[in-house]
Amino acid sequence: MNTINDFITLARQELLPLYDAGELNQILFLLVEDVMGFSKTDFQLKKNEPLSGSDSEKLGHFIEQLKLNKPVQYVLGSTWFSGMKFIVNENVLIPRPETEELCSWLLSHISQLQSHISLLDIGTGSGCIAITLKKNLPSASVHAMDISPGALEVAKQNAELNKTEIIFYQGDILSKDFETSGNEKFDVIVSNPPYIRRSEMNSMSVHVKDHEPHTALFVKDDDALLFYRAIVDFSKNHLKENGRLFFEINASMGQEIQDLLLEKGFRDIELKKDLSGNSRMVQALAALNHLIT
């Protein structure tokens, strides 16, 4: 490949069976932007720009990775979330726009709270939720946990990359022995836990099901609320009075999760749709009597 246009021609020949034309054009722009630093205007106007040998080799490698159905974010090793760059690899889920909406919704609810609040992100993955909250609430004490050492390593790198101080824990929320440091109580607990039923796997893109970590995605069909129950039970003992619990959810589980929260003594339960019209978020308020429910 001698020019960017050569790269585009080759990529289309190799990848159009795997992507539609619009999606592929966006992917190719991301790849050229990463290698050449081009803007979208440059990408359109400089297609005959010569490629160095090293740039040609790198772009060719990208094509080979994409032919394996590897998500472009993993190919590049990074993505953007809430205006910040995040390192991603196959130890962590690729952050989604719906999770940005969850962060925005959470921040809109707690903006009136005192600045020195404490928050816990359960199942932090790349750290995108915890880091976004810390960036917007610099005086807050933000904690984050995950069961995966690989995910925590990525999250720590992202905290450093985005100049945020996060307190990280490794632990299993399903273990009754899991406790945060000092048995601290929080003003806010938030989680985007595994919520996709295994029966839904076949309807998913191969880019997701063949590459993103299954432990962060899937639950058994006969126990789809497993992580929600564990987090709700943990929150009963680790939320302050009038603290808030926020979840991202499977769009089909909204009523079940609201019923669970009500049963466990939470109040002011609210289900919210995302911008696509899917029921995607739930929040609830803790009260003093939930501690003895």
Coordinates of N, CA and C in Angstrom, one line a residue, residues 51 55 75 109 114 134-135 154 211 247 264 275 278:
L51 N 2.1 6.8 2.2 CA 2.2 6.1 3.4 C 3.7 5.7 3.6
D55 N 3.8 2.9 8.5 CA 2.4 3.2 8.6 C 1.6 2.2 7.7
V75 N -8.7 -3.4 18.5 CA -7.6 -3.3 17.5 C -6.7 -2.0 17.8
H109 N -28.7 13.5 39.5 CA -29.3 13.2 40.8 C -28.5 13.7 42.0
Q114 N -23.6 17.3 49.1 CA -22.4 17.9 49.5 C -21.2 17.4 48.6
K134 N -15.5 10.7 39.2 CA -14.4 11.4 39.8 C -14.1 12.7 39.1
K135 N -14.0 12.6 37.8 CA -13.8 13.8 37.0 C -14.8 14.9 37.2
V154 N -6.3 -2.7 33.9 CA -6.7 -1.7 32.9 C -7.3 -0.5 33.5
H211 N -15.3 -11.9 21.5 CA -14.1 -11.2 21.9 C -14.2 -10.5 23.3
F247 N -28.3 1.3 38.8 CA -28.0 0.1 38.0 C -28.2 0.4 36.5
K264 N -36.7 -5.4 49.0 CA -35.6 -5.3 49.9 C -35.6 -3.9 50.7
L275 N -31.7 6.7 25.3 CA -32.0 7.5 24.1 C -32.6 6.7 23.0
N278 N -35.1 2.2 25.2 CA -35.1 0.9 26.0 C -35.0 1.2 27.5

